[in-house]
């Protein structure tokens, strides 16, 4: 099961949203704290200004009346509030307590600050060391911070806009990387790989340019090699045909049979060269793999002298279909390889796997040495030098792997625990589905026409 967080886009989304959430929460917290402190500082400065204004008024214009919200009270008045106690301080709201402390720090040393009795308008009673009377001024009410206000709305709008912009930027970065990853996958499977558009940051453009250049060089090298192999193989067919004709005209049967066998071995090698050099897509009609396997096994038993026992375990059903020519070449090469190097019985198996349809060919021989398994599918590699004269060029498994990859599948070569070699070819469901639709669509069309 694919997990979205495993992709580059998914991880960028998680990273971007996480960073934005942390930054916005920090920003909101700082703004709230700063707003509370600003409100407290403003109230402190306002109260200090009023107290100074009253003092100046008393000093300069004692005969002029004071504003109605401000008054001067004698120390002996019963209205003077009592000093703060620890209990009063604990009962006081935290914001108001900070306001009183900041106001005392703002006013000169020795200034007594008290708060009016609860129940009436909030008032401050201030008396400095040089003041004869108490100065009573109103207090600007400190609003407690609200849990929901317009800041949250603006925060949500800014956060949503930032997330959408960040996701768009992540998508713009992820798109060329995904295209490059898909192209690498196609190139690894041997499928045609068109040039990838060079988009994105400079480093990504450089990487894409290098990949496109590598693909062009590899394709040119493969094309040159295919042309060379096809040319050599094609040119050898005519002299081989003449050699066989002359061998058939020999009088001595023993020499004639030996020359004919050598010519046949050379012709088989030439045919393998031609198959390996063929680099075009298989345009043959699709066929049901189970039925085609049965037909190929019957033909193999009929035409191959001394063919070993071949068993079939075909359980895939009608939905497993592949191009007929590709399937013929796969099984022919694998059966020839098992006949030459393996031991009976040879088993051909089809089944539905977890990741795709499986075609498997097994023999009961000695298998391949563990250190040679990785070289088994390389072209022109013969693991046993003594096999060079038996009509084999080291292309059998290389042809199989190339055909499987060209059909969109994967090939796995390993030894069996019971003994012998096992070649497992896995074809993804979506790749096989196209062939199956072509096959069953044609059958349905023919049934309707009848």
Tab-separated table of C-alpha atoms in Angstrom:
chain	number	residue	atom	x	y	z
A	1	UNK	CA	0.000	0.000	0.000
A	2	UNK	CA	1.422	3.360	-1.022
A	3	UNK	CA	1.714	5.918	1.780
A	4	UNK	CA	1.354	9.572	0.742
A	5	UNK	CA	4.009	10.660	3.226
A	6	UNK	CA	6.597	8.540	1.397
A	7	UNK	CA	6.489	10.846	-1.629
A	8	UNK	CA	8.474	14.061	-1.903
A	9	UNK	CA	5.269	16.064	-2.221
A	10	UNK	CA	3.788	14.443	0.898
A	11	UNK	CA	6.877	15.158	2.973
A	12	UNK	CA	7.060	18.729	1.712
A	13	UNK	CA	3.393	19.193	2.646
A	14	UNK	CA	3.989	17.891	6.179
A	15	UNK	CA	7.132	20.002	6.564
A	16	UNK	CA	5.543	23.200	5.228
A	17	UNK	CA	2.351	22.866	7.267
A	18	UNK	CA	4.327	22.026	10.413
A	19	UNK	CA	6.597	25.061	9.994
A	20	UNK	CA	3.644	27.337	9.261
A	21	UNK	CA	1.695	26.081	12.275
A	22	UNK	CA	4.659	26.610	14.600
A	23	UNK	CA	5.441	30.048	13.188
A	24	UNK	CA	1.827	31.222	13.331
A	25	UNK	CA	1.296	29.937	16.866
A	26	UNK	CA	4.496	31.674	17.963
A	27	UNK	CA	3.469	34.846	16.137
A	28	UNK	CA	-0.006	34.804	17.685
A	29	UNK	CA	1.407	34.241	21.185
A	30	UNK	CA	3.918	37.051	20.817
A	31	UNK	CA	1.268	39.430	19.481
A	32	UNK	CA	-1.100	38.641	22.356
A	33	UNK	CA	1.619	39.147	24.960
A	34	UNK	CA	2.846	42.321	23.308
A	35	UNK	CA	-0.694	43.675	23.058
A	36	UNK	CA	-1.308	43.060	26.771
A	37	UNK	CA	1.979	44.735	27.704
A	38	UNK	CA	1.274	47.659	25.395
A	39	UNK	CA	-2.156	48.157	26.948
A	40	UNK	CA	-0.646	48.072	30.455
A	41	UNK	CA	2.111	50.551	29.528
A	42	UNK	CA	-0.457	52.893	27.976
A	43	UNK	CA	-2.639	52.783	31.103
A	44	UNK	CA	0.410	53.405	33.336
A	45	UNK	CA	1.527	56.409	31.285
A	46	UNK	CA	-2.017	57.809	31.256
A	47	UNK	CA	-2.362	57.496	35.035
A	48	UNK	CA	1.086	59.029	35.634
A	49	UNK	CA	0.241	61.886	33.285
A	50	UNK	CA	-3.018	62.615	35.131
A	51	UNK	CA	-1.272	62.590	38.486
A	52	UNK	CA	1.418	64.998	37.238
A	53	UNK	CA	-1.238	67.227	35.655
A	54	UNK	CA	-3.165	67.424	38.954
A	55	UNK	CA	0.022	68.290	40.860
A	56	UNK	CA	0.836	71.050	38.415
A	57	UNK	CA	-2.741	72.332	38.614
A	58	UNK	CA	-2.574	72.448	42.425
A	59	UNK	CA	0.780	74.201	42.310
A	60	UNK	CA	-0.026	76.729	39.607
A	61	UNK	CA	-3.811	77.289	39.798
A	62	UNK	CA	-5.085	76.245	43.221
A	63	UNK	CA	-8.190	78.407	42.867
A	64	UNK	CA	-9.332	76.791	39.646
A	65	UNK	CA	-11.738	73.837	39.982
A	66	UNK	CA	-10.545	70.362	38.989
A	67	UNK	CA	-12.299	68.185	36.419
A	68	UNK	CA	-15.206	66.186	37.758
A	69	UNK	CA	-13.352	62.893	37.319
A	70	UNK	CA	-10.407	64.063	39.409
A	71	UNK	CA	-10.379	65.174	43.039
A	72	UNK	CA	-8.079	65.832	45.950
A	73	UNK	CA	-8.815	64.206	49.339
A	74	UNK	CA	-7.277	65.006	52.715
A	75	UNK	CA	-5.357	62.199	54.452
A	76	UNK	CA	-7.766	62.257	57.398
A	77	UNK	CA	-10.784	61.565	55.224
A	78	UNK	CA	-12.599	58.286	55.984
A	79	UNK	CA	-12.852	57.655	52.248
A	80	UNK	CA	-9.145	56.914	51.954
A	81	UNK	CA	-8.801	53.197	51.081
A	82	UNK	CA	-6.703	50.902	53.173
A	83	UNK	CA	-3.243	49.803	51.997
A	84	UNK	CA	-2.849	46.582	49.997
A	85	UNK	CA	-2.481	43.312	51.794
A	86	UNK	CA	-1.134	40.041	50.400
A	87	UNK	CA	-4.684	38.684	50.281
A	88	UNK	CA	-5.831	41.646	48.227
A	89	UNK	CA	-2.910	41.226	45.870
A	90	UNK	CA	-3.715	37.529	45.324
A	91	UNK	CA	-7.368	38.302	44.632
A	92	UNK	CA	-6.474	40.995	42.165
A	93	UNK	CA	-6.471	40.080	38.423
A	94	UNK	CA	-2.983	39.385	37.099
A	95	UNK	CA	-3.162	42.202	34.547
A	96	UNK	CA	-4.253	44.739	37.180
A	97	UNK	CA	-1.518	43.605	39.535
A	98	UNK	CA	1.086	44.155	36.804
A	99	UNK	CA	-0.459	47.594	36.213
A	100	UNK	CA	-0.056	48.596	39.897
A	101	UNK	CA	3.547	47.342	40.006
A	102	UNK	CA	4.463	49.160	36.779
A	103	UNK	CA	2.792	52.360	38.042
A	104	UNK	CA	4.771	52.286	41.290
A	105	UNK	CA	7.960	51.858	39.257
A	106	UNK	CA	6.937	54.770	37.051
A	107	UNK	CA	6.201	57.192	39.909
A	108	UNK	CA	8.866	58.690	42.220
A	109	UNK	CA	10.176	56.660	45.127
A	110	UNK	CA	8.076	56.806	48.268
A	111	UNK	CA	4.809	57.240	46.387
A	112	UNK	CA	1.862	55.425	47.980
A	113	UNK	CA	-0.547	53.901	45.490
A	114	UNK	CA	-3.911	52.479	46.489
A	115	UNK	CA	-7.050	51.356	44.729
A	116	UNK	CA	-10.563	52.546	45.420
A	117	UNK	CA	-13.057	50.338	47.182
A	118	UNK	CA	-14.687	47.746	44.926
A	119	UNK	CA	-18.204	48.366	43.723
A	120	UNK	CA	-17.624	51.857	42.348
A	121	UNK	CA	-15.796	53.259	39.348
A	122	UNK	CA	-12.157	52.144	39.280
A	123	UNK	CA	-10.015	54.897	40.792
A	124	UNK	CA	-6.403	55.308	41.833
A	125	UNK	CA	-5.348	56.999	45.048
A	126	UNK	CA	-1.857	58.393	44.751
A	127	UNK	CA	0.136	60.320	47.340
A	128	UNK	CA	3.771	61.222	46.869
A	129	UNK	CA	6.290	62.034	49.574
A	130	UNK	CA	5.774	65.786	49.014
A	131	UNK	CA	1.999	65.670	48.438
A	132	UNK	CA	-0.201	67.120	51.171
A	133	UNK	CA	-3.344	65.325	50.012
A	134	UNK	CA	-4.376	62.241	48.151
A	135	UNK	CA	-4.804	62.639	44.388
A	136	UNK	CA	-7.683	60.530	43.061
A	137	UNK	CA	-7.717	59.846	39.297
A	138	UNK	CA	-9.794	57.466	37.212
A	139	UNK	CA	-8.252	54.253	35.888
A	140	UNK	CA	-8.568	53.219	32.270
A	141	UNK	CA	-10.172	49.778	32.504
A	142	UNK	CA	-7.877	46.938	31.402
A	143	UNK	CA	-9.795	44.597	29.124
A	144	UNK	CA	-8.938	40.944	29.669
A	145	UNK	CA	-7.683	39.215	26.517
A	146	UNK	CA	-10.506	37.737	24.519
A	147	UNK	CA	-10.232	34.100	23.415
A	148	UNK	CA	-11.758	34.741	20.027
A	149	UNK	CA	-11.427	37.982	18.204
A	150	UNK	CA	-10.553	39.337	14.818
A	151	UNK	CA	-6.928	38.302	15.259
A	152	UNK	CA	-7.951	34.659	14.958
A	153	UNK	CA	-9.843	35.385	11.749
A	154	UNK	CA	-6.872	37.184	10.257
A	155	UNK	CA	-4.598	34.403	11.468
A	156	UNK	CA	-6.749	31.783	9.715
A	157	UNK	CA	-6.790	33.799	6.476
A	158	UNK	CA	-3.020	34.339	6.500
A	159	UNK	CA	-2.365	30.694	7.400
A	160	UNK	CA	-4.629	29.367	4.634
A	161	UNK	CA	-3.050	31.653	2.050
A	162	UNK	CA	0.458	30.647	3.137
A	163	UNK	CA	-0.407	26.939	3.020
A	164	UNK	CA	-1.874	27.196	-0.486
A	165	UNK	CA	1.140	29.149	-1.728
A	166	UNK	CA	3.535	26.655	-0.133
A	167	UNK	CA	1.675	23.647	-1.561
A	168	UNK	CA	1.742	25.216	-5.008
A	169	UNK	CA	5.502	25.771	-4.700
A	170	UNK	CA	5.999	22.173	-3.484
A	171	UNK	CA	3.921	20.865	-6.383
A	172	UNK	CA	5.978	22.936	-8.827
A	173	UNK	CA	9.145	21.373	-7.390
A	174	UNK	CA	7.750	17.851	-7.204
A	175	UNK	CA	6.327	17.678	-10.743
A	176	UNK	CA	9.664	17.665	-12.636
A	177	UNK	CA	11.121	15.242	-10.096
A	178	UNK	CA	8.201	12.867	-10.616
A	179	UNK	CA	8.630	13.094	-14.398
A	180	UNK	CA	12.319	12.322	-14.008
A	181	UNK	CA	11.614	9.378	-11.680
A	182	UNK	CA	9.095	7.937	-14.154
A	183	UNK	CA	11.591	8.329	-16.986
A	184	UNK	CA	14.277	6.567	-14.932
A	185	UNK	CA	11.839	3.707	-14.300
A	186	UNK	CA	11.027	3.388	-18.007
A	187	UNK	CA	14.691	3.493	-18.916
A	188	UNK	CA	15.486	0.841	-16.304
A	189	UNK	CA	12.816	-1.457	-17.765
A	190	UNK	CA	14.189	-0.986	-21.270
A	191	UNK	CA	11.131	0.905	-22.507
A	192	UNK	CA	11.358	3.846	-24.945
A	193	UNK	CA	12.258	6.953	-22.945
A	194	UNK	CA	11.486	10.329	-24.533
A	195	UNK	CA	13.491	13.375	-23.358
A	196	UNK	CA	12.345	14.736	-20.008
A	197	UNK	CA	11.503	18.481	-20.002
A	198	UNK	CA	14.215	20.406	-18.200
A	199	UNK	CA	12.274	22.377	-15.593
A	200	UNK	CA	12.639	23.441	-11.984
A	201	UNK	CA	15.664	24.759	-10.042
A	202	UNK	CA	19.094	24.902	-11.629
A	203	UNK	CA	20.353	21.711	-9.955
A	204	UNK	CA	17.270	19.808	-11.104
A	205	UNK	CA	17.654	21.132	-14.650
A	206	UNK	CA	21.277	20.014	-14.654
A	207	UNK	CA	20.273	16.563	-13.409
A	208	UNK	CA	17.561	16.239	-16.057
A	209	UNK	CA	19.929	17.427	-18.781
A	210	UNK	CA	22.508	14.841	-17.723
A	211	UNK	CA	19.887	12.090	-17.714
A	212	UNK	CA	18.635	13.030	-21.188
A	213	UNK	CA	22.196	13.071	-22.499
A	214	UNK	CA	22.903	9.672	-20.933
A	215	UNK	CA	19.733	8.200	-22.480
A	216	UNK	CA	20.700	9.502	-25.930
A	217	UNK	CA	24.198	8.064	-25.679
A	218	UNK	CA	22.981	4.689	-24.420
A	219	UNK	CA	20.326	4.502	-27.131
A	220	UNK	CA	22.912	5.378	-29.767
A	221	UNK	CA	25.263	2.713	-28.436
A	222	UNK	CA	22.455	0.132	-28.361
A	223	UNK	CA	21.426	1.076	-31.875
A	224	UNK	CA	24.979	0.757	-33.193
A	225	UNK	CA	25.384	-2.612	-31.491
A	226	UNK	CA	22.055	-3.863	-32.785
A	227	UNK	CA	22.894	-2.782	-36.324
A	228	UNK	CA	26.290	-4.472	-36.108
A	229	UNK	CA	24.897	-7.719	-34.717
A	230	UNK	CA	22.035	-7.804	-37.181
A	231	UNK	CA	24.359	-7.077	-40.088
A	232	UNK	CA	26.876	-9.745	-39.104
A	233	UNK	CA	24.156	-12.319	-38.400
A	234	UNK	CA	22.342	-11.581	-41.646
A	235	UNK	CA	25.529	-11.779	-43.697
A	236	UNK	CA	26.404	-15.148	-42.149
A	237	UNK	CA	23.138	-16.779	-43.164
A	238	UNK	CA	24.074	-17.086	-46.849
A	239	UNK	CA	27.475	-18.801	-46.382
A	240	UNK	CA	25.927	-21.050	-43.723
A	241	UNK	CA	23.252	-22.127	-46.170
A	242	UNK	CA	25.947	-22.905	-48.766
A	243	UNK	CA	27.958	-24.866	-46.203
A	244	UNK	CA	24.929	-26.935	-45.290
A	245	UNK	CA	24.207	-27.652	-48.954
A	246	UNK	CA	27.777	-28.757	-49.564
A	247	UNK	CA	27.734	-30.871	-46.400
A	248	UNK	CA	24.621	-32.677	-47.587
A	249	UNK	CA	26.503	-33.620	-50.775
A	250	UNK	CA	29.372	-35.335	-48.904
A	251	UNK	CA	29.724	-39.050	-49.408
A	252	UNK	CA	31.031	-40.022	-45.981
A	253	UNK	CA	28.049	-40.131	-43.610
A	254	UNK	CA	30.030	-39.607	-40.404
A	255	UNK	CA	31.783	-36.490	-41.655
A	256	UNK	CA	28.547	-35.207	-43.217
A	257	UNK	CA	26.587	-35.551	-40.003
A	258	UNK	CA	29.291	-33.763	-37.999
A	259	UNK	CA	29.458	-30.858	-40.440
A	260	UNK	CA	25.648	-30.579	-40.523
A	261	UNK	CA	25.507	-30.433	-36.715
A	262	UNK	CA	28.164	-27.700	-36.679
A	263	UNK	CA	26.313	-25.729	-39.331
A	264	UNK	CA	23.051	-26.098	-37.392
A	265	UNK	CA	24.783	-24.882	-34.228
A	266	UNK	CA	26.129	-21.859	-36.081
A	267	UNK	CA	22.693	-21.174	-37.560
A	268	UNK	CA	21.177	-21.324	-34.074
A	269	UNK	CA	23.740	-18.818	-32.810
A	270	UNK	CA	22.993	-16.524	-35.742
A	271	UNK	CA	19.281	-16.732	-34.980
A	272	UNK	CA	19.989	-15.774	-31.369
A	273	UNK	CA	22.028	-12.823	-32.574
A	274	UNK	CA	19.097	-11.648	-34.676
A	275	UNK	CA	16.619	-12.018	-31.799
A	276	UNK	CA	18.921	-10.195	-29.390
A	277	UNK	CA	19.610	-7.407	-31.890
A	278	UNK	CA	15.907	-6.879	-32.581
A	279	UNK	CA	14.978	-3.768	-30.624
A	280	UNK	CA	11.478	-3.024	-31.849
A	281	UNK	CA	8.239	-3.453	-29.975
A	282	UNK	CA	6.386	-6.736	-30.318
A	283	UNK	CA	3.340	-6.022	-32.487
A	284	UNK	CA	2.059	-9.587	-32.570
A	285	UNK	CA	-1.460	-10.418	-31.411
A	286	UNK	CA	-1.863	-11.152	-27.689
A	287	UNK	CA	-2.520	-14.712	-26.603
A	288	UNK	CA	-3.660	-16.386	-23.406
A	289	UNK	CA	-0.504	-17.497	-21.638
A	290	UNK	CA	-1.952	-20.796	-20.357
A	291	UNK	CA	-3.139	-21.918	-23.797
A	292	UNK	CA	0.040	-20.743	-25.477
A	293	UNK	CA	2.180	-22.615	-22.959
A	294	UNK	CA	0.307	-25.852	-23.694
A	295	UNK	CA	0.768	-25.360	-27.439
A	296	UNK	CA	4.482	-24.562	-27.138
A	297	UNK	CA	5.094	-27.571	-24.896
A	298	UNK	CA	3.365	-29.900	-27.404
A	299	UNK	CA	5.409	-28.465	-30.280
A	300	UNK	CA	8.608	-28.712	-28.282
A	301	UNK	CA	7.997	-32.400	-27.517
A	302	UNK	CA	7.265	-33.089	-31.165
A	303	UNK	CA	10.276	-31.384	-32.786
A	304	UNK	CA	13.021	-31.724	-30.136
A	305	UNK	CA	14.907	-34.991	-30.208
A	306	UNK	CA	15.374	-36.416	-26.750
A	307	UNK	CA	13.249	-33.703	-25.147
A	308	UNK	CA	13.102	-34.131	-21.375
A	309	UNK	CA	9.880	-34.417	-19.444
A	310	UNK	CA	8.022	-31.066	-19.387
A	311	UNK	CA	5.235	-30.541	-16.865
A	312	UNK	CA	2.746	-27.662	-16.672
A	313	UNK	CA	1.000	-26.022	-13.726
A	314	UNK	CA	-1.169	-23.414	-15.387
A	315	UNK	CA	-3.523	-21.645	-12.971
A	316	UNK	CA	-3.485	-18.026	-14.192
A	317	UNK	CA	-6.651	-18.207	-16.306
A	318	UNK	CA	-7.898	-16.091	-19.187
A	319	UNK	CA	-6.823	-12.726	-17.754
A	320	UNK	CA	-3.106	-13.449	-18.198
A	321	UNK	CA	-2.252	-12.506	-21.797
A	322	UNK	CA	1.003	-11.547	-23.529
A	323	UNK	CA	2.077	-10.914	-27.145
A	324	UNK	CA	2.327	-14.304	-28.816
A	325	UNK	CA	5.759	-13.758	-30.407
A	326	UNK	CA	7.289	-12.613	-27.121
A	327	UNK	CA	5.858	-15.618	-25.283
A	328	UNK	CA	7.129	-18.024	-27.983
A	329	UNK	CA	10.652	-16.606	-27.775
A	330	UNK	CA	10.653	-16.647	-23.976
A	331	UNK	CA	9.601	-20.263	-23.622
A	332	UNK	CA	11.702	-21.497	-26.549
A	333	UNK	CA	14.872	-20.016	-25.092
A	334	UNK	CA	14.096	-21.240	-21.580
A	335	UNK	CA	13.215	-24.753	-22.713
A	336	UNK	CA	16.366	-24.945	-24.856
A	337	UNK	CA	18.426	-23.716	-21.925
A	338	UNK	CA	16.823	-26.239	-19.534
A	339	UNK	CA	17.281	-29.023	-22.108
A	340	UNK	CA	20.963	-28.190	-22.585
A	341	UNK	CA	22.049	-27.491	-19.017
A	342	UNK	CA	19.288	-28.689	-16.690
A	343	UNK	CA	17.684	-32.009	-15.875
A	344	UNK	CA	14.108	-33.323	-16.014
A	345	UNK	CA	11.483	-32.717	-15.056
A	346	UNK	CA	11.085	-29.192	-16.424
A	347	UNK	CA	8.089	-27.335	-14.972
A	348	UNK	CA	6.233	-24.387	-16.526
A	349	UNK	CA	4.018	-22.599	-14.014
A	350	UNK	CA	1.612	-19.664	-14.226
A	351	UNK	CA	-0.234	-18.022	-11.342
A	352	UNK	CA	-1.535	-14.737	-10.018
A	353	UNK	CA	0.938	-13.154	-7.594
A	354	UNK	CA	0.659	-10.287	-5.150
A	355	UNK	CA	2.308	-7.771	-7.494
A	356	UNK	CA	1.373	-9.173	-10.896
A	357	UNK	CA	1.020	-12.242	-13.097
A	358	UNK	CA	3.828	-14.786	-12.794
A	359	UNK	CA	5.307	-17.061	-15.455
A	360	UNK	CA	7.900	-19.439	-14.008
A	361	UNK	CA	10.148	-22.076	-15.626
A	362	UNK	CA	12.052	-24.554	-13.409
A	363	UNK	CA	14.345	-27.480	-14.006
A	364	UNK	CA	15.879	-30.077	-11.696
A	365	UNK	CA	19.529	-29.809	-12.669
A	366	UNK	CA	22.489	-28.547	-10.706
A	367	UNK	CA	21.602	-24.871	-11.155
A	368	UNK	CA	24.191	-22.099	-11.326
A	369	UNK	CA	26.930	-21.327	-8.851
A	370	UNK	CA	25.886	-18.583	-6.438
A	371	UNK	CA	28.744	-16.287	-7.510
A	372	UNK	CA	27.677	-16.630	-11.165
A	373	UNK	CA	23.975	-15.848	-10.735
A	374	UNK	CA	24.491	-12.128	-11.255
A	375	UNK	CA	26.282	-12.835	-14.566
A	376	UNK	CA	23.753	-15.344	-15.842
A	377	UNK	CA	21.692	-12.828	-17.840
A	378	UNK	CA	24.594	-10.865	-19.284
A	379	UNK	CA	24.965	-11.195	-23.049
A	380	UNK	CA	27.782	-13.326	-24.486
A	381	UNK	CA	28.618	-14.768	-21.074
A	382	UNK	CA	29.009	-18.550	-20.927
A	383	UNK	CA	29.273	-19.730	-17.349
A	384	UNK	CA	30.751	-23.077	-18.493
A	385	UNK	CA	33.496	-22.670	-21.139
A	386	UNK	CA	33.002	-26.279	-22.190
A	387	UNK	CA	29.549	-25.352	-23.565
A	388	UNK	CA	30.973	-23.168	-26.330
A	389	UNK	CA	30.652	-25.825	-28.987
A	390	UNK	CA	27.051	-26.831	-28.361
A	391	UNK	CA	25.436	-24.102	-30.426
A	392	UNK	CA	25.034	-21.649	-27.541
A	393	UNK	CA	26.413	-18.110	-27.588
A	394	UNK	CA	25.579	-17.037	-24.033
A	395	UNK	CA	22.544	-15.073	-25.215
A	396	UNK	CA	19.695	-17.322	-24.025
A	397	UNK	CA	19.017	-15.755	-20.619
A	398	UNK	CA	20.044	-12.310	-21.905
A	399	UNK	CA	17.329	-12.581	-24.571
A	400	UNK	CA	14.814	-13.709	-21.952
A	401	UNK	CA	15.560	-10.781	-19.651
A	402	UNK	CA	15.441	-8.277	-22.518
A	403	UNK	CA	12.095	-9.647	-23.780
A	404	UNK	CA	10.598	-9.578	-20.281
A	405	UNK	CA	11.720	-5.994	-19.620
A	406	UNK	CA	10.489	-4.903	-23.042
A	407	UNK	CA	7.092	-6.365	-22.155
A	408	UNK	CA	7.065	-4.302	-18.927
A	409	UNK	CA	7.949	-7.113	-16.530
A	410	UNK	CA	10.788	-8.150	-14.239
A	411	UNK	CA	12.935	-11.274	-14.430
A	412	UNK	CA	14.403	-13.065	-11.414
A	413	UNK	CA	16.959	-15.874	-11.763
A	414	UNK	CA	17.805	-18.026	-8.771
A	415	UNK	CA	18.546	-21.591	-7.688
A	416	UNK	CA	15.811	-23.768	-6.214
A	417	UNK	CA	16.162	-25.227	-2.744
A	418	UNK	CA	15.233	-28.617	-4.204
A	419	UNK	CA	17.954	-28.265	-6.843
A	420	UNK	CA	17.878	-26.756	-10.307
A	421	UNK	CA	17.386	-23.315	-11.787
A	422	UNK	CA	14.248	-21.199	-11.491
A	423	UNK	CA	13.426	-18.245	-13.747
A	424	UNK	CA	10.492	-16.171	-12.479
A	425	UNK	CA	8.974	-13.541	-14.774
A	426	UNK	CA	6.547	-11.084	-13.150
A	427	UNK	CA	4.299	-8.873	-15.274
A	428	UNK	CA	2.378	-6.045	-13.527
A	429	UNK	CA	-1.404	-6.219	-13.674
A	430	UNK	CA	-1.782	-2.917	-15.524
A	431	UNK	CA	0.661	-4.022	-18.252
A	432	UNK	CA	-1.082	-7.364	-18.777
A	433	UNK	CA	-4.522	-5.744	-18.654
A	434	UNK	CA	-3.905	-3.967	-21.962
A	435	UNK	CA	-3.068	-7.232	-23.729
A	436	UNK	CA	-6.027	-8.987	-22.101
A	437	UNK	CA	-8.402	-6.220	-23.187
A	438	UNK	CA	-7.121	-6.440	-26.762
A	439	UNK	CA	-7.525	-10.225	-26.752
A	440	UNK	CA	-10.955	-10.426	-25.145
A	441	UNK	CA	-12.177	-7.357	-27.000
A	442	UNK	CA	-11.410	-9.044	-30.314
A	443	UNK	CA	-13.106	-12.251	-29.132
A	444	UNK	CA	-16.197	-10.327	-28.076
A	445	UNK	CA	-16.304	-8.510	-31.408
A	446	UNK	CA	-16.033	-11.793	-33.308
A	447	UNK	CA	-18.806	-13.340	-31.170
A	448	UNK	CA	-21.118	-10.422	-31.964
A	449	UNK	CA	-20.405	-10.708	-35.679
A	450	UNK	CA	-21.369	-14.404	-35.755
